[in-house]
């Protein structure tokens, strides 16, 4: 771990589909650094993060088994119970690609948003209420702006993980 990252990030590529976004690991690491540098966010000492680049089927199974929702979603976060591991963030490739096309944004920018969103969940942020959603959106917008990524909520799109039915 370096001072620049503040969070030791372990990335597992679980699907060959991610070859379609060869810069994915770099994008995730940049997003993690940006979150760690955000004023007001306090990271535990020696924080670690597990990040998985998966496919829709892998995420569907996790979503079914842990959330009783039998369909894929773009990002899942599983907080760790204790220790230095913050938890796991898993992103589904096909859903990420589909949403990026629908929203007219690059896949890399959408991945940065999903990585940021997932990590914020592990740090205790949520969007269960309108006030929480607004606070989380503002934080995401500020973090992503620091990466040169436009406001993902400007057009009123949903939070990552919400139903796009």
PDB file of C-alpha atoms in Angstrom:
ATOM      1  CA  UNK A   1       0.000   0.000   0.000  1.00  0.00           C
ATOM      2  CA  UNK A   2       1.249   3.492  -0.781  1.00  0.00           C
ATOM      3  CA  UNK A   3       0.280   6.813   0.748  1.00  0.00           C
ATOM      4  CA  UNK A   4      -1.241   7.703  -2.605  1.00  0.00           C
ATOM      5  CA  UNK A   5      -3.834   4.910  -2.475  1.00  0.00           C
ATOM      6  CA  UNK A   6      -4.595   4.866   1.280  1.00  0.00           C
ATOM      7  CA  UNK A   7      -6.564   1.662   0.625  1.00  0.00           C
ATOM      8  CA  UNK A   8      -4.805  -1.517  -0.408  1.00  0.00           C
ATOM      9  CA  UNK A   9      -6.941  -2.708  -3.292  1.00  0.00           C
ATOM     10  CA  UNK A  10      -7.038  -6.318  -4.434  1.00  0.00           C
ATOM     11  CA  UNK A  11      -8.644  -6.730  -7.856  1.00  0.00           C
ATOM     12  CA  UNK A  12      -9.766 -10.080  -9.240  1.00  0.00           C
ATOM     13  CA  UNK A  13     -10.800 -10.339 -12.882  1.00  0.00           C
ATOM     14  CA  UNK A  14     -13.406 -13.120 -12.882  1.00  0.00           C
ATOM     15  CA  UNK A  15     -14.519 -12.905 -16.504  1.00  0.00           C
ATOM     16  CA  UNK A  16     -12.705 -12.737 -19.827  1.00  0.00           C
ATOM     17  CA  UNK A  17     -15.316 -10.178 -20.930  1.00  0.00           C
ATOM     18  CA  UNK A  18     -13.264  -7.530 -19.132  1.00  0.00           C
ATOM     19  CA  UNK A  19     -10.715  -7.819 -21.947  1.00  0.00           C
ATOM     20  CA  UNK A  20     -13.147  -5.425 -23.675  1.00  0.00           C
ATOM     21  CA  UNK A  21     -12.158  -2.770 -21.129  1.00  0.00           C
ATOM     22  CA  UNK A  22      -8.415  -3.340 -20.712  1.00  0.00           C
ATOM     23  CA  UNK A  23      -7.995  -0.237 -18.544  1.00  0.00           C
ATOM     24  CA  UNK A  24     -10.534  -1.496 -15.973  1.00  0.00           C
ATOM     25  CA  UNK A  25      -8.041  -2.159 -13.166  1.00  0.00           C
ATOM     26  CA  UNK A  26      -6.461   1.275 -13.637  1.00  0.00           C
ATOM     27  CA  UNK A  27      -9.908   2.928 -13.591  1.00  0.00           C
ATOM     28  CA  UNK A  28     -10.828   1.146 -10.350  1.00  0.00           C
ATOM     29  CA  UNK A  29      -7.548   2.144  -8.670  1.00  0.00           C
ATOM     30  CA  UNK A  30      -7.977   5.804  -9.729  1.00  0.00           C
ATOM     31  CA  UNK A  31     -11.505   5.844  -8.291  1.00  0.00           C
ATOM     32  CA  UNK A  32     -10.313   4.299  -5.013  1.00  0.00           C
ATOM     33  CA  UNK A  33      -7.562   6.921  -4.708  1.00  0.00           C
ATOM     34  CA  UNK A  34     -10.080   9.696  -5.413  1.00  0.00           C
ATOM     35  CA  UNK A  35     -12.434   8.429  -2.701  1.00  0.00           C
ATOM     36  CA  UNK A  36      -9.545   8.170  -0.233  1.00  0.00           C
ATOM     37  CA  UNK A  37      -8.520  11.771  -0.916  1.00  0.00           C
ATOM     38  CA  UNK A  38     -12.017  13.198  -0.472  1.00  0.00           C
ATOM     39  CA  UNK A  39     -12.343  15.692   2.392  1.00  0.00           C
ATOM     40  CA  UNK A  40     -14.637  14.380   5.100  1.00  0.00           C
ATOM     41  CA  UNK A  41     -14.039  10.710   4.308  1.00  0.00           C
ATOM     42  CA  UNK A  42     -12.105   8.962   7.037  1.00  0.00           C
ATOM     43  CA  UNK A  43     -10.494   5.685   6.158  1.00  0.00           C
ATOM     44  CA  UNK A  44      -9.545   3.133   8.767  1.00  0.00           C
ATOM     45  CA  UNK A  45      -5.795   2.622   9.151  1.00  0.00           C
ATOM     46  CA  UNK A  46      -4.434  -0.148   6.931  1.00  0.00           C
ATOM     47  CA  UNK A  47      -7.747  -0.338   5.036  1.00  0.00           C
ATOM     48  CA  UNK A  48      -8.078  -3.027   2.375  1.00  0.00           C
ATOM     49  CA  UNK A  49     -10.634  -3.512  -0.383  1.00  0.00           C
ATOM     50  CA  UNK A  50     -11.491  -6.545  -2.470  1.00  0.00           C
ATOM     51  CA  UNK A  51     -12.800  -5.665  -5.926  1.00  0.00           C
ATOM     52  CA  UNK A  52     -14.121  -8.228  -8.427  1.00  0.00           C
ATOM     53  CA  UNK A  53     -14.653  -7.643 -12.132  1.00  0.00           C
ATOM     54  CA  UNK A  54     -17.342 -10.218 -12.865  1.00  0.00           C
ATOM     55  CA  UNK A  55     -20.018 -10.950 -15.440  1.00  0.00           C
ATOM     56  CA  UNK A  56     -23.804 -10.720 -15.245  1.00  0.00           C
ATOM     57  CA  UNK A  57     -24.306 -14.392 -14.357  1.00  0.00           C
ATOM     58  CA  UNK A  58     -21.866 -14.235 -11.445  1.00  0.00           C
ATOM     59  CA  UNK A  59     -23.530 -11.080 -10.120  1.00  0.00           C
ATOM     60  CA  UNK A  60     -27.009 -12.542 -10.672  1.00  0.00           C
ATOM     61  CA  UNK A  61     -26.145 -15.510  -8.459  1.00  0.00           C
ATOM     62  CA  UNK A  62     -24.778 -13.250  -5.705  1.00  0.00           C
ATOM     63  CA  UNK A  63     -27.782 -10.938  -5.990  1.00  0.00           C
ATOM     64  CA  UNK A  64     -30.114 -13.956  -5.756  1.00  0.00           C
ATOM     65  CA  UNK A  65     -28.293 -15.616  -2.869  1.00  0.00           C
ATOM     66  CA  UNK A  66     -27.677 -12.520  -0.731  1.00  0.00           C
ATOM     67  CA  UNK A  67     -30.452 -10.089  -1.699  1.00  0.00           C
ATOM     68  CA  UNK A  68     -33.213 -12.464  -2.924  1.00  0.00           C
ATOM     69  CA  UNK A  69     -33.265 -10.622  -6.276  1.00  0.00           C
ATOM     70  CA  UNK A  70     -32.789 -13.131  -9.094  1.00  0.00           C
ATOM     71  CA  UNK A  71     -31.316 -10.842 -11.737  1.00  0.00           C
ATOM     72  CA  UNK A  72     -27.995  -9.144 -12.363  1.00  0.00           C
ATOM     73  CA  UNK A  73     -27.302  -5.619 -11.235  1.00  0.00           C
ATOM     74  CA  UNK A  74     -24.430  -3.282 -12.049  1.00  0.00           C
ATOM     75  CA  UNK A  75     -22.627  -3.259  -8.690  1.00  0.00           C
ATOM     76  CA  UNK A  76     -22.860  -5.098  -5.378  1.00  0.00           C
ATOM     77  CA  UNK A  77     -21.127  -4.212  -2.119  1.00  0.00           C
ATOM     78  CA  UNK A  78     -20.604  -6.565   0.781  1.00  0.00           C
ATOM     79  CA  UNK A  79     -19.169  -4.909   3.906  1.00  0.00           C
ATOM     80  CA  UNK A  80     -16.743  -6.938   5.990  1.00  0.00           C
ATOM     81  CA  UNK A  81     -17.726  -7.644   9.571  1.00  0.00           C
ATOM     82  CA  UNK A  82     -14.429  -6.574  11.156  1.00  0.00           C
ATOM     83  CA  UNK A  83     -10.723  -6.096  10.639  1.00  0.00           C
ATOM     84  CA  UNK A  84      -8.923  -3.999   8.071  1.00  0.00           C
ATOM     85  CA  UNK A  85     -10.896  -5.376   5.101  1.00  0.00           C
ATOM     86  CA  UNK A  86     -13.619  -2.877   4.233  1.00  0.00           C
ATOM     87  CA  UNK A  87     -15.408  -5.484   2.143  1.00  0.00           C
ATOM     88  CA  UNK A  88     -16.035  -6.614  -1.401  1.00  0.00           C
ATOM     89  CA  UNK A  89     -17.270  -4.695  -4.441  1.00  0.00           C
ATOM     90  CA  UNK A  90     -18.380  -6.659  -7.498  1.00  0.00           C
ATOM     91  CA  UNK A  91     -19.211  -5.144 -10.911  1.00  0.00           C
ATOM     92  CA  UNK A  92     -21.051  -6.953 -13.725  1.00  0.00           C
ATOM     93  CA  UNK A  93     -19.500  -6.348 -17.137  1.00  0.00           C
ATOM     94  CA  UNK A  94     -22.525  -6.737 -19.421  1.00  0.00           C
ATOM     95  CA  UNK A  95     -24.755  -4.535 -17.254  1.00  0.00           C
ATOM     96  CA  UNK A  96     -22.036  -1.879 -17.051  1.00  0.00           C
ATOM     97  CA  UNK A  97     -21.655  -1.894 -20.855  1.00  0.00           C
ATOM     98  CA  UNK A  98     -25.422  -1.770 -21.475  1.00  0.00           C
ATOM     99  CA  UNK A  99     -25.906   1.146 -19.081  1.00  0.00           C
ATOM    100  CA  UNK A 100     -22.940   3.059 -20.501  1.00  0.00           C
ATOM    101  CA  UNK A 101     -24.432   2.811 -24.006  1.00  0.00           C
ATOM    102  CA  UNK A 102     -27.920   3.795 -22.761  1.00  0.00           C
ATOM    103  CA  UNK A 103     -26.499   6.795 -20.890  1.00  0.00           C
ATOM    104  CA  UNK A 104     -24.128   7.867 -23.656  1.00  0.00           C
ATOM    105  CA  UNK A 105     -21.033   7.693 -21.468  1.00  0.00           C
ATOM    106  CA  UNK A 106     -17.792   5.772 -21.736  1.00  0.00           C
ATOM    107  CA  UNK A 107     -17.552   2.378 -20.078  1.00  0.00           C
ATOM    108  CA  UNK A 108     -14.495   3.585 -18.168  1.00  0.00           C
ATOM    109  CA  UNK A 109     -16.379   6.581 -16.737  1.00  0.00           C
ATOM    110  CA  UNK A 110     -19.289   4.353 -15.737  1.00  0.00           C
ATOM    111  CA  UNK A 111     -16.886   1.900 -14.076  1.00  0.00           C
ATOM    112  CA  UNK A 112     -15.314   4.777 -12.122  1.00  0.00           C
ATOM    113  CA  UNK A 113     -18.798   5.735 -10.920  1.00  0.00           C
ATOM    114  CA  UNK A 114     -19.708   2.167  -9.937  1.00  0.00           C
ATOM    115  CA  UNK A 115     -16.375   1.678  -8.143  1.00  0.00           C
ATOM    116  CA  UNK A 116     -16.899   4.941  -6.268  1.00  0.00           C
ATOM    117  CA  UNK A 117     -20.488   4.034  -5.427  1.00  0.00           C
ATOM    118  CA  UNK A 118     -19.565   0.571  -4.192  1.00  0.00           C
ATOM    119  CA  UNK A 119     -16.714   1.848  -2.035  1.00  0.00           C
ATOM    120  CA  UNK A 120     -18.924   4.547  -0.512  1.00  0.00           C
ATOM    121  CA  UNK A 121     -21.369   1.816   0.530  1.00  0.00           C
ATOM    122  CA  UNK A 122     -18.520   0.018   2.293  1.00  0.00           C
ATOM    123  CA  UNK A 123     -17.699   3.264   4.102  1.00  0.00           C
ATOM    124  CA  UNK A 124     -21.258   3.500   5.438  1.00  0.00           C
ATOM    125  CA  UNK A 125     -22.995   5.672   2.844  1.00  0.00           C
ATOM    126  CA  UNK A 126     -26.402   4.620   1.546  1.00  0.00           C
ATOM    127  CA  UNK A 127     -29.375   5.828  -0.491  1.00  0.00           C
ATOM    128  CA  UNK A 128     -32.342   4.338   1.355  1.00  0.00           C
ATOM    129  CA  UNK A 129     -33.908   7.730   2.031  1.00  0.00           C
ATOM    130  CA  UNK A 130     -34.162  10.833  -0.158  1.00  0.00           C
ATOM    131  CA  UNK A 131     -31.722  12.710   2.103  1.00  0.00           C
ATOM    132  CA  UNK A 132     -29.195   9.863   2.038  1.00  0.00           C
ATOM    133  CA  UNK A 133     -29.516   9.542  -1.737  1.00  0.00           C
ATOM    134  CA  UNK A 134     -28.947  13.255  -2.249  1.00  0.00           C
ATOM    135  CA  UNK A 135     -25.890  13.270   0.039  1.00  0.00           C
ATOM    136  CA  UNK A 136     -24.425  10.220  -1.698  1.00  0.00           C
ATOM    137  CA  UNK A 137     -25.091  11.675  -5.166  1.00  0.00           C
ATOM    138  CA  UNK A 138     -23.367  14.940  -4.221  1.00  0.00           C
ATOM    139  CA  UNK A 139     -20.363  13.079  -2.860  1.00  0.00           C
ATOM    140  CA  UNK A 140     -20.118  10.885  -5.961  1.00  0.00           C
ATOM    141  CA  UNK A 141     -20.425  13.927  -8.221  1.00  0.00           C
ATOM    142  CA  UNK A 142     -17.598  15.708  -6.392  1.00  0.00           C
ATOM    143  CA  UNK A 143     -15.315  12.645  -6.425  1.00  0.00           C
ATOM    144  CA  UNK A 144     -15.927  11.986 -10.120  1.00  0.00           C
ATOM    145  CA  UNK A 145     -15.448  15.663 -11.013  1.00  0.00           C
ATOM    146  CA  UNK A 146     -11.976  15.368  -9.497  1.00  0.00           C
ATOM    147  CA  UNK A 147     -11.348  12.605 -12.045  1.00  0.00           C
ATOM    148  CA  UNK A 148     -12.638  14.752 -14.905  1.00  0.00           C
ATOM    149  CA  UNK A 149     -15.898  12.807 -15.172  1.00  0.00           C
ATOM    150  CA  UNK A 150     -19.151  14.707 -15.642  1.00  0.00           C
ATOM    151  CA  UNK A 151     -21.973  14.526 -13.103  1.00  0.00           C
ATOM    152  CA  UNK A 152     -23.583  11.090 -13.498  1.00  0.00           C
ATOM    153  CA  UNK A 153     -26.756  12.340 -11.806  1.00  0.00           C
ATOM    154  CA  UNK A 154     -27.262  15.471 -13.940  1.00  0.00           C
ATOM    155  CA  UNK A 155     -29.872  13.834 -16.151  1.00  0.00           C
ATOM    156  CA  UNK A 156     -31.700  12.367 -13.181  1.00  0.00           C
ATOM    157  CA  UNK A 157     -30.491   8.838 -13.733  1.00  0.00           C
ATOM    158  CA  UNK A 158     -30.890   6.295 -10.960  1.00  0.00           C
ATOM    159  CA  UNK A 159     -28.303   5.363  -8.391  1.00  0.00           C
ATOM    160  CA  UNK A 160     -26.187   2.309  -9.215  1.00  0.00           C
ATOM    161  CA  UNK A 161     -27.850  -0.868  -8.044  1.00  0.00           C
ATOM    162  CA  UNK A 162     -31.395   0.460  -8.458  1.00  0.00           C
ATOM    163  CA  UNK A 163     -33.850  -1.264 -10.712  1.00  0.00           C
ATOM    164  CA  UNK A 164     -33.757  -0.162 -14.327  1.00  0.00           C
ATOM    165  CA  UNK A 165     -36.930  -2.088 -15.181  1.00  0.00           C
TER     166      UNK A 165
END
